[in-house]
PDB file of C-alpha atoms in Angstrom:
ATOM      1  CA  MET O   6      15.555 -12.888  18.268  1.00  0.00           C
ATOM      2  CA  ALA O   7      12.962 -14.497  20.453  1.00  0.00           C
ATOM      3  CA  LEU O   8      12.970 -16.309  23.772  1.00  0.00           C
ATOM      4  CA  LEU O   9       9.883 -17.964  25.193  1.00  0.00           C
ATOM      5  CA  LYS O  10      11.329 -18.216  28.708  1.00  0.00           C
ATOM      6  CA  VAL O  11      11.157 -14.426  29.038  1.00  0.00           C
ATOM      7  CA  LEU O  12       7.357 -14.676  29.264  1.00  0.00           C
ATOM      8  CA  LEU O  13       7.592 -16.775  32.397  1.00  0.00           C
ATOM      9  CA  LEU O  14      10.171 -14.394  33.830  1.00  0.00           C
ATOM     10  CA  LEU O  15       8.011 -11.351  33.196  1.00  0.00           C
ATOM     11  CA  LEU O  16       4.943 -12.994  34.647  1.00  0.00           C
ATOM     12  CA  GLY O  17       6.891 -13.998  37.737  1.00  0.00           C
ATOM     13  CA  LEU O  18       8.008 -10.405  38.215  1.00  0.00           C
ATOM     14  CA  GLY O  19       4.500  -9.113  37.774  1.00  0.00           C
ATOM     15  CA  VAL O  20       5.380  -7.192  34.613  1.00  0.00           C
ATOM     16  CA  SER O  21       2.665  -6.571  32.054  1.00  0.00           C
ATOM     17  CA  VAL O  22       3.141  -8.514  28.798  1.00  0.00           C
ATOM     18  CA  ASN O  23       0.352  -6.856  26.870  1.00  0.00           C
ATOM     19  CA  SER O  24       2.617  -4.454  25.044  1.00  0.00           C
ATOM     20  CA  ALA O  25       4.758  -5.721  22.162  1.00  0.00           C
ATOM     21  CA  VAL O  26       7.057  -2.748  22.720  1.00  0.00           C
ATOM     22  CA  SER O  27       7.635  -3.639  26.376  1.00  0.00           C
ATOM     23  CA  LEU O  28       8.570  -7.183  25.396  1.00  0.00           C
ATOM     24  CA  GLN O  29      10.992  -6.053  22.725  1.00  0.00           C
ATOM     25  CA  LYS O  30      12.886  -4.131  25.427  1.00  0.00           C
ATOM     26  CA  ARG O  31      13.205  -7.306  27.495  1.00  0.00           C
ATOM     27  CA  ILE O  32      14.404  -9.839  24.910  1.00  0.00           C
ATOM     28  CA  ILE O  33      17.097 -11.985  26.502  1.00  0.00           C
ATOM     29  CA  GLY O  34      20.265 -12.785  24.626  1.00  0.00           C
ATOM     30  CA  GLY O  35      19.749 -10.676  21.516  1.00  0.00           C
ATOM     31  CA  ASN O  36      20.957  -7.260  20.395  1.00  0.00           C
ATOM     32  CA  TYR O  37      20.176  -5.046  17.456  1.00  0.00           C
ATOM     33  CA  CYS O  38      22.259  -6.165  14.471  1.00  0.00           C
ATOM     34  CA  ASP O  39      25.071  -3.948  13.227  1.00  0.00           C
ATOM     35  CA  LYS O  40      23.630  -1.443  10.774  1.00  0.00           C
ATOM     36  CA  THR O  41      26.330  -2.185   8.209  1.00  0.00           C
ATOM     37  CA  GLY O  42      25.884  -5.967   8.273  1.00  0.00           C
ATOM     38  CA  ARG O  43      23.187  -8.359   7.076  1.00  0.00           C
ATOM     39  CA  LEU O  44      21.983  -5.974   4.375  1.00  0.00           C
ATOM     40  CA  PHE O  45      21.129  -9.134   2.434  1.00  0.00           C
ATOM     41  CA  HIS O  46      18.388 -10.032   4.966  1.00  0.00           C
ATOM     42  CA  VAL O  47      14.954 -10.529   3.412  1.00  0.00           C
ATOM     43  CA  ARG O  48      11.618 -10.498   5.209  1.00  0.00           C
ATOM     44  CA  LEU O  49       9.282 -13.121   3.761  1.00  0.00           C
ATOM     45  CA  GLU O  50       5.562 -12.818   4.393  1.00  0.00           C
ATOM     46  CA  GLY O  51       2.744 -15.158   3.499  1.00  0.00           C
ATOM     47  CA  MET O  52      -0.658 -13.527   3.777  1.00  0.00           C
ATOM     48  CA  SER O  53      -4.285 -14.559   3.546  1.00  0.00           C
ATOM     49  CA  ARG O  54      -7.396 -12.674   4.607  1.00  0.00           C
ATOM     50  CA  SER O  55      -7.050 -13.820   8.200  1.00  0.00           C
ATOM     51  CA  HIS O  56      -3.470 -14.969   8.728  1.00  0.00           C
ATOM     52  CA  ARG O  57       0.120 -13.889   8.219  1.00  0.00           C
ATOM     53  CA  ILE O  58       3.312 -15.959   8.302  1.00  0.00           C
ATOM     54  CA  LEU O  59       6.634 -14.228   8.920  1.00  0.00           C
ATOM     55  CA  CYS O  60      10.074 -15.609   8.046  1.00  0.00           C
ATOM     56  CA  GLY O  61      13.565 -14.519   7.165  1.00  0.00           C
ATOM     57  CA  GLY O  62      15.668 -15.197   4.108  1.00  0.00           C
ATOM     58  CA  SER O  63      18.957 -14.217   2.476  1.00  0.00           C
ATOM     59  CA  LEU O  64      19.643 -12.751  -0.946  1.00  0.00           C
ATOM     60  CA  ILE O  65      22.471 -14.943  -2.286  1.00  0.00           C
ATOM     61  CA  HIS O  66      22.126 -14.021  -5.985  1.00  0.00           C
ATOM     62  CA  PRO O  67      20.489 -11.071  -7.790  1.00  0.00           C
ATOM     63  CA  ASN O  68      17.511 -13.353  -8.538  1.00  0.00           C
ATOM     64  CA  TRP O  69      17.545 -15.852  -5.676  1.00  0.00           C
ATOM     65  CA  ILE O  70      16.665 -15.996  -1.960  1.00  0.00           C
ATOM     66  CA  LEU O  71      17.792 -18.830   0.315  1.00  0.00           C
ATOM     67  CA  THR O  72      15.396 -19.710   3.144  1.00  0.00           C
ATOM     68  CA  SER O  73      13.582 -22.528   4.957  1.00  0.00           C
ATOM     69  CA  ALA O  74      11.007 -24.591   3.058  1.00  0.00           C
ATOM     70  CA  SER O  75       8.726 -24.116   6.080  1.00  0.00           C
ATOM     71  CA  CYS O  76       8.425 -20.454   5.064  1.00  0.00           C
ATOM     72  CA  TRP O  77       6.379 -20.994   1.903  1.00  0.00           C
ATOM     73  CA  THR O  78       2.589 -21.261   1.791  1.00  0.00           C
ATOM     74  CA  SER O  79       1.020 -22.301  -1.498  1.00  0.00           C
ATOM     75  CA  LYS O  80      -2.583 -22.652  -0.335  1.00  0.00           C
ATOM     76  CA  THR O  81      -5.351 -21.029  -2.356  1.00  0.00           C
ATOM     77  CA  GLY O  82      -5.912 -17.427  -1.319  1.00  0.00           C
ATOM     78  CA  TRP O  83      -2.387 -16.834  -0.026  1.00  0.00           C
ATOM     79  CA  ILE O  84       0.034 -14.204  -1.349  1.00  0.00           C
ATOM     80  CA  ASN O  85       3.803 -14.478  -0.841  1.00  0.00           C
ATOM     81  CA  VAL O  86       6.001 -11.368  -0.844  1.00  0.00           C
ATOM     82  CA  ALA O  87       9.681 -10.681  -0.239  1.00  0.00           C
ATOM     83  CA  LYS O  88      10.659  -7.395   1.406  1.00  0.00           C
ATOM     84  CA  LEU O  89      14.196  -6.285   0.598  1.00  0.00           C
ATOM     85  CA  LYS O  90      16.101  -3.510   2.408  1.00  0.00           C
ATOM     86  CA  VAL O  91      14.306  -4.114   5.716  1.00  0.00           C
ATOM     87  CA  HIS O  92      17.649  -3.770   7.532  1.00  0.00           C
ATOM     88  CA  PRO O  93      18.803  -1.361   8.827  1.00  0.00           C
ATOM     89  CA  GLY O  94      15.458   0.250   8.030  1.00  0.00           C
ATOM     90  CA  THR O  95      16.824   3.542   6.723  1.00  0.00           C
ATOM     91  CA  SER O  96      15.003   3.219   3.402  1.00  0.00           C
ATOM     92  CA  LYS O  97      11.563   2.065   2.319  1.00  0.00           C
ATOM     93  CA  PRO O  98      11.491  -1.718   1.784  1.00  0.00           C
ATOM     94  CA  ARG O  99      11.119  -2.997  -1.759  1.00  0.00           C
ATOM     95  CA  ILE O 100       8.336  -5.547  -1.986  1.00  0.00           C
ATOM     96  CA  PRO O 101       8.351  -7.828  -5.045  1.00  0.00           C
ATOM     97  CA  ARG O 102       5.644 -10.482  -5.115  1.00  0.00           C
ATOM     98  CA  ILE O 103       7.119 -13.929  -5.618  1.00  0.00           C
ATOM     99  CA  LYS O 104       5.465 -15.366  -8.711  1.00  0.00           C
ATOM    100  CA  ALA O 105       7.793 -18.247  -9.546  1.00  0.00           C
ATOM    101  CA  ASN O 106       7.399 -21.635  -7.912  1.00  0.00           C
ATOM    102  CA  PRO O 107       9.773 -22.288  -5.004  1.00  0.00           C
ATOM    103  CA  VAL O 108      12.580 -24.776  -5.526  1.00  0.00           C
ATOM    104  CA  VAL O 109      12.774 -27.153  -2.554  1.00  0.00           C
ATOM    105  CA  TYR O 110      15.569 -29.675  -2.176  1.00  0.00           C
ATOM    106  CA  ALA O 111      14.333 -33.256  -2.396  1.00  0.00           C
ATOM    107  CA  SER O 112      16.107 -36.580  -2.074  1.00  0.00           C
ATOM    108  CA  GLU O 113      14.599 -40.034  -2.563  1.00  0.00           C
ATOM    109  CA  GLY O 114      11.104 -38.559  -2.690  1.00  0.00           C
ATOM    110  CA  SER O 115      11.486 -36.607   0.554  1.00  0.00           C
ATOM    111  CA  GLN O 116      11.720 -32.816   0.745  1.00  0.00           C
ATOM    112  CA  HIS O 117      14.234 -31.176   3.051  1.00  0.00           C
ATOM    113  CA  ASP O 118      13.646 -27.917   4.915  1.00  0.00           C
ATOM    114  CA  ILE O 119      15.730 -25.743   2.603  1.00  0.00           C
ATOM    115  CA  MET O 120      14.372 -23.706  -0.286  1.00  0.00           C
ATOM    116  CA  LEU O 121      15.361 -21.282  -3.016  1.00  0.00           C
ATOM    117  CA  LEU O 122      12.937 -18.588  -4.181  1.00  0.00           C
ATOM    118  CA  LYS O 123      13.379 -16.891  -7.528  1.00  0.00           C
ATOM    119  CA  LEU O 124      12.486 -13.207  -7.583  1.00  0.00           C
ATOM    120  CA  PRO O 125      10.508 -11.819 -10.523  1.00  0.00           C
ATOM    121  CA  ILE O 126      13.059  -9.012 -10.892  1.00  0.00           C
ATOM    122  CA  GLU O 127      16.845  -8.875 -10.703  1.00  0.00           C
ATOM    123  CA  VAL O 128      18.163  -7.016  -7.675  1.00  0.00           C
ATOM    124  CA  SER O 129      21.223  -4.849  -8.276  1.00  0.00           C
ATOM    125  CA  ASP O 130      21.289  -2.516  -5.264  1.00  0.00           C
ATOM    126  CA  VAL O 131      21.393  -4.977  -2.339  1.00  0.00           C
ATOM    127  CA  PRO O 132      24.609  -6.680  -1.146  1.00  0.00           C
ATOM    128  CA  LEU O 133      24.556 -10.464  -1.446  1.00  0.00           C
ATOM    129  CA  ALA O 134      25.189 -12.966   1.327  1.00  0.00           C
ATOM    130  CA  GLN O 135      28.451 -14.794   0.660  1.00  0.00           C
ATOM    131  CA  LEU O 136      28.185 -18.543   0.179  1.00  0.00           C
ATOM    132  CA  PRO O 137      30.283 -20.649   2.550  1.00  0.00           C
ATOM    133  CA  ASP O 138      33.799 -21.995   2.297  1.00  0.00           C
ATOM    134  CA  CYS O 139      32.918 -25.600   3.001  1.00  0.00           C
ATOM    135  CA  SER O 140      36.536 -26.523   3.685  1.00  0.00           C
ATOM    136  CA  ASN O 141      36.268 -24.369   6.810  1.00  0.00           C
ATOM    137  CA  ARG O 142      32.913 -25.269   8.321  1.00  0.00           C
ATOM    138  CA  PRO O 143      32.026 -24.308  11.912  1.00  0.00           C
ATOM    139  CA  LYS O 144      32.942 -27.012  14.418  1.00  0.00           C
ATOM    140  CA  ILE O 145      31.569 -27.801  17.861  1.00  0.00           C
ATOM    141  CA  GLY O 146      32.529 -24.886  20.086  1.00  0.00           C
ATOM    142  CA  ASP O 147      32.751 -22.342  17.263  1.00  0.00           C
ATOM    143  CA  THR O 148      30.496 -19.303  17.631  1.00  0.00           C
ATOM    144  CA  VAL O 149      27.924 -18.605  14.924  1.00  0.00           C
ATOM    145  CA  GLN O 150      25.659 -15.583  14.616  1.00  0.00           C
ATOM    146  CA  LEU O 151      21.897 -15.998  14.216  1.00  0.00           C
ATOM    147  CA  ALA O 152      19.397 -13.264  13.431  1.00  0.00           C
ATOM    148  CA  GLY O 153      15.693 -12.697  12.954  1.00  0.00           C
ATOM    149  CA  GLU O 154      12.685 -10.453  13.347  1.00  0.00           C
ATOM    150  CA  GLY O 155      10.540 -12.701  15.524  1.00  0.00           C
ATOM    151  CA  GLU O 156       8.714 -11.221  18.526  1.00  0.00           C
ATOM    152  CA  THR O 157       8.890 -12.655  22.014  1.00  0.00           C
ATOM    153  CA  ASN O 158       5.176 -12.458  22.729  1.00  0.00           C
ATOM    154  CA  ASN O 159       3.821 -14.254  19.657  1.00  0.00           C
ATOM    155  CA  ARG O 160       3.511 -18.053  19.872  1.00  0.00           C
ATOM    156  CA  GLN O 161       1.141 -18.292  16.906  1.00  0.00           C
ATOM    157  CA  ILE O 162       3.159 -18.862  13.761  1.00  0.00           C
ATOM    158  CA  SER O 163       0.072 -18.104  11.669  1.00  0.00           C
ATOM    159  CA  ASN O 164      -0.154 -14.526  12.992  1.00  0.00           C
ATOM    160  CA  ALA O 165       3.490 -13.547  13.466  1.00  0.00           C
ATOM    161  CA  VAL O 166       4.420  -9.866  13.749  1.00  0.00           C
ATOM    162  CA  ALA O 167       7.838  -8.450  12.878  1.00  0.00           C
ATOM    163  CA  ALA O 168       9.999  -6.902  15.584  1.00  0.00           C
ATOM    164  CA  THR O 169      10.921  -3.245  15.188  1.00  0.00           C
ATOM    165  CA  GLN O 170      14.515  -4.042  14.209  1.00  0.00           C
ATOM    166  CA  LEU O 171      16.523  -7.044  13.083  1.00  0.00           C
ATOM    167  CA  GLN O 172      18.189  -8.663  16.083  1.00  0.00           C
ATOM    168  CA  CYS O 173      21.343 -10.782  16.257  1.00  0.00           C
ATOM    169  CA  VAL O 174      22.585 -13.309  18.791  1.00  0.00           C
ATOM    170  CA  ASP O 175      25.789 -15.350  19.073  1.00  0.00           C
ATOM    171  CA  MET O 176      25.663 -19.023  20.011  1.00  0.00           C
ATOM    172  CA  PRO O 177      28.258 -21.811  20.070  1.00  0.00           C
ATOM    173  CA  VAL O 178      27.762 -24.882  17.909  1.00  0.00           C
ATOM    174  CA  VAL O 179      26.878 -27.820  20.186  1.00  0.00           C
ATOM    175  CA  GLU O 180      26.127 -30.584  17.670  1.00  0.00           C
ATOM    176  CA  ALA O 181      27.818 -31.389  14.380  1.00  0.00           C
ATOM    177  CA  THR O 182      26.006 -32.104  11.134  1.00  0.00           C
ATOM    178  CA  HIS O 183      23.562 -34.990  11.335  1.00  0.00           C
ATOM    179  CA  PHE O 184      20.443 -36.091   9.481  1.00  0.00           C
ATOM    180  CA  LEU O 185      17.108 -35.164  11.040  1.00  0.00           C
ATOM    181  CA  PRO O 186      14.215 -37.162   9.512  1.00  0.00           C
ATOM    182  CA  THR O 187      11.698 -35.027   7.569  1.00  0.00           C
ATOM    183  CA  TYR O 188      14.003 -31.994   7.832  1.00  0.00           C
ATOM    184  CA  GLY O 189      17.397 -32.914   6.390  1.00  0.00           C
ATOM    185  CA  HIS O 190      21.031 -32.202   7.253  1.00  0.00           C
ATOM    186  CA  VAL O 191      21.297 -29.957  10.298  1.00  0.00           C
ATOM    187  CA  PHE O 192      23.745 -28.806  12.941  1.00  0.00           C
ATOM    188  CA  SER O 193      22.762 -27.250  16.257  1.00  0.00           C
ATOM    189  CA  ALA O 194      23.652 -24.221  18.367  1.00  0.00           C
ATOM    190  CA  LYS O 195      22.716 -23.494  21.958  1.00  0.00           C
ATOM    191  CA  ALA O 196      23.507 -20.940  24.672  1.00  0.00           C
ATOM    192  CA  GLN O 197      22.068 -20.223  28.075  1.00  0.00           C
ATOM    193  CA  ASN O 198      19.247 -17.647  28.015  1.00  0.00           C
ATOM    194  CA  LYS O 199      19.405 -17.382  24.227  1.00  0.00           C
ATOM    195  CA  ASP O 200      16.925 -18.741  21.716  1.00  0.00           C
ATOM    196  CA  VAL O 201      15.011 -18.215  18.462  1.00  0.00           C
ATOM    197  CA  CYS O 202      11.290 -18.474  17.787  1.00  0.00           C
ATOM    198  CA  TYR O 203       8.492 -17.809  15.289  1.00  0.00           C
ATOM    199  CA  GLY O 204       9.445 -15.198  12.725  1.00  0.00           C
ATOM    200  CA  ASP O 205      13.131 -16.153  12.848  1.00  0.00           C
ATOM    201  CA  TYR O 206      12.917 -19.300  10.697  1.00  0.00           C
ATOM    202  CA  GLY O 207      14.665 -19.036   7.344  1.00  0.00           C
ATOM    203  CA  SER O 208      17.150 -16.392   8.492  1.00  0.00           C
ATOM    204  CA  ALA O 209      20.881 -16.789   7.936  1.00  0.00           C
ATOM    205  CA  VAL O 210      23.357 -18.318  10.364  1.00  0.00           C
ATOM    206  CA  MET O 211      26.720 -16.643   9.773  1.00  0.00           C
ATOM    207  CA  PHE O 212      30.294 -17.736  10.473  1.00  0.00           C
ATOM    208  CA  LYS O 213      33.317 -15.634   9.531  1.00  0.00           C
ATOM    209  CA  GLY O 214      31.167 -13.399   7.345  1.00  0.00           C
ATOM    210  CA  LYS O 215      29.609 -16.186   5.277  1.00  0.00           C
ATOM    211  CA  ILE O 216      26.260 -17.982   5.376  1.00  0.00           C
ATOM    212  CA  TYR O 217      26.655 -21.519   6.697  1.00  0.00           C
ATOM    213  CA  GLY O 218      23.129 -22.199   7.867  1.00  0.00           C
ATOM    214  CA  VAL O 219      19.416 -21.484   7.685  1.00  0.00           C
ATOM    215  CA  ILE O 220      17.325 -21.470  10.880  1.00  0.00           C
ATOM    216  CA  SER O 221      14.795 -24.310  10.820  1.00  0.00           C
ATOM    217  CA  PRO O 222      11.872 -25.295  13.084  1.00  0.00           C
ATOM    218  CA  GLY O 223      13.772 -28.549  13.505  1.00  0.00           C
ATOM    219  CA  GLY O 224      10.882 -30.858  14.319  1.00  0.00           C
ATOM    220  CA  THR O 225       8.571 -28.721  16.447  1.00  0.00           C
ATOM    221  CA  ASP O 226       6.062 -25.968  15.747  1.00  0.00           C
ATOM    222  CA  SER O 227       4.604 -25.866  19.254  1.00  0.00           C
ATOM    223  CA  GLU O 228       6.980 -23.529  21.035  1.00  0.00           C
ATOM    224  CA  CYS O 229      10.360 -21.817  20.928  1.00  0.00           C
ATOM    225  CA  HIS O 230      12.989 -24.426  21.445  1.00  0.00           C
ATOM    226  CA  SER O 231      16.628 -24.996  22.308  1.00  0.00           C
ATOM    227  CA  PRO O 232      19.041 -26.041  20.906  1.00  0.00           C
ATOM    228  CA  VAL O 233      18.438 -24.349  17.580  1.00  0.00           C
ATOM    229  CA  SER O 234      18.284 -26.612  14.526  1.00  0.00           C
ATOM    230  CA  ILE O 235      20.154 -25.142  11.576  1.00  0.00           C
ATOM    231  CA  MET O 236      20.028 -26.415   8.013  1.00  0.00           C
ATOM    232  CA  ASP O 237      23.633 -27.050   6.987  1.00  0.00           C
ATOM    233  CA  VAL O 238      24.163 -25.045   3.793  1.00  0.00           C
ATOM    234  CA  CYS O 239      27.372 -26.919   2.951  1.00  0.00           C
ATOM    235  CA  GLU O 240      25.410 -30.154   2.629  1.00  0.00           C
ATOM    236  CA  TYR O 241      23.352 -28.499  -0.116  1.00  0.00           C
ATOM    237  CA  ILE O 242      25.953 -26.260  -1.756  1.00  0.00           C
ATOM    238  CA  GLY O 243      26.079 -28.256  -5.012  1.00  0.00           C
ATOM    239  CA  TRP O 244      22.298 -28.069  -5.391  1.00  0.00           C
ATOM    240  CA  ILE O 245      22.319 -24.357  -4.559  1.00  0.00           C
ATOM    241  CA  LYS O 246      25.005 -23.482  -7.114  1.00  0.00           C
ATOM    242  CA  THR O 247      23.389 -25.584  -9.835  1.00  0.00           C
ATOM    243  CA  THR O 248      19.972 -24.015  -9.221  1.00  0.00           C
ATOM    244  CA  ILE O 249      21.114 -20.401  -9.199  1.00  0.00           C
ATOM    245  CA  GLY O 250      23.635 -20.894 -12.015  1.00  0.00           C
ATOM    246  CA  SER O 251      26.696 -20.082  -9.939  1.00  0.00           C
ATOM    247  CA  LYS O 252      30.111 -21.729 -10.305  1.00  0.00           C
TER     248      LYS O 252
END
C-alpha cells in the first residue's frame, strides 16, 4: 500500500528518497499480504510508448475481472493486459491481453467507477474472489482489509511502478454507503498513518473473506488521500451477477 505522508517524514529525517527499494522498506501502515490469501489478485497494466498505468483487480469468475473503471485506457496506441498469479510471486505471471470491451456500470447516462473485464481465455487454475453476502455488509467501525501494489514514491499515475510484493492494510469503516457524484455508491475507510495511492486503485477490499469493495480514486487524482473511497460492491451485485452469468 502507499502513503504520501512518508515522503515528508523521510525528507524531514534527511533520508534519501531516490531509491524505490528504500521507500518500500519504509511504507507506513502496510504489511506483505499472507502468501495463501488474495491469490485472485490481478495486476492490470495499460501501456503506450511513453506511459504506463498500474491498477489492481480481482478474478471473480473464470472469465471476469472486477476492478475500477478508472483503470481502463482505450486511447489509440494503448495496450491493456491482465497479469494473473502475481501473488505470492512464486510462479511466472500469466499475461492475457484484454481484447473484449470493458463493461462499465451506467445509470441514467452516467458511468460509475466500477467495471468488469472479460478475459479472452477461461482461467481454471486461479482461486476466485468470493462475492459478498450483502445481508452482512461491513458497518461503521468494522475492519476491512485493503491491498495493492502501489509504490510510495510515485505520484504520477501515468508512470506507476509495481511494488515488489502485494501489500495489505487493515482499516476501520468510517462512513457508510453514500452516493458520490461522478463515481457512484461508495463507503469509506480511514486509519491513522495508513493510506492507499496510485497503483492500488481497483484492488479488492475484503471483509470476512469476501470482496465487499473496490478501491476508487474517489474524486481526486492529484495525490494520495484519506479517507479511502471504496466502491460498494453490494450496490452493484445484481449488475455483476447478470453480466458474468452467475446466480
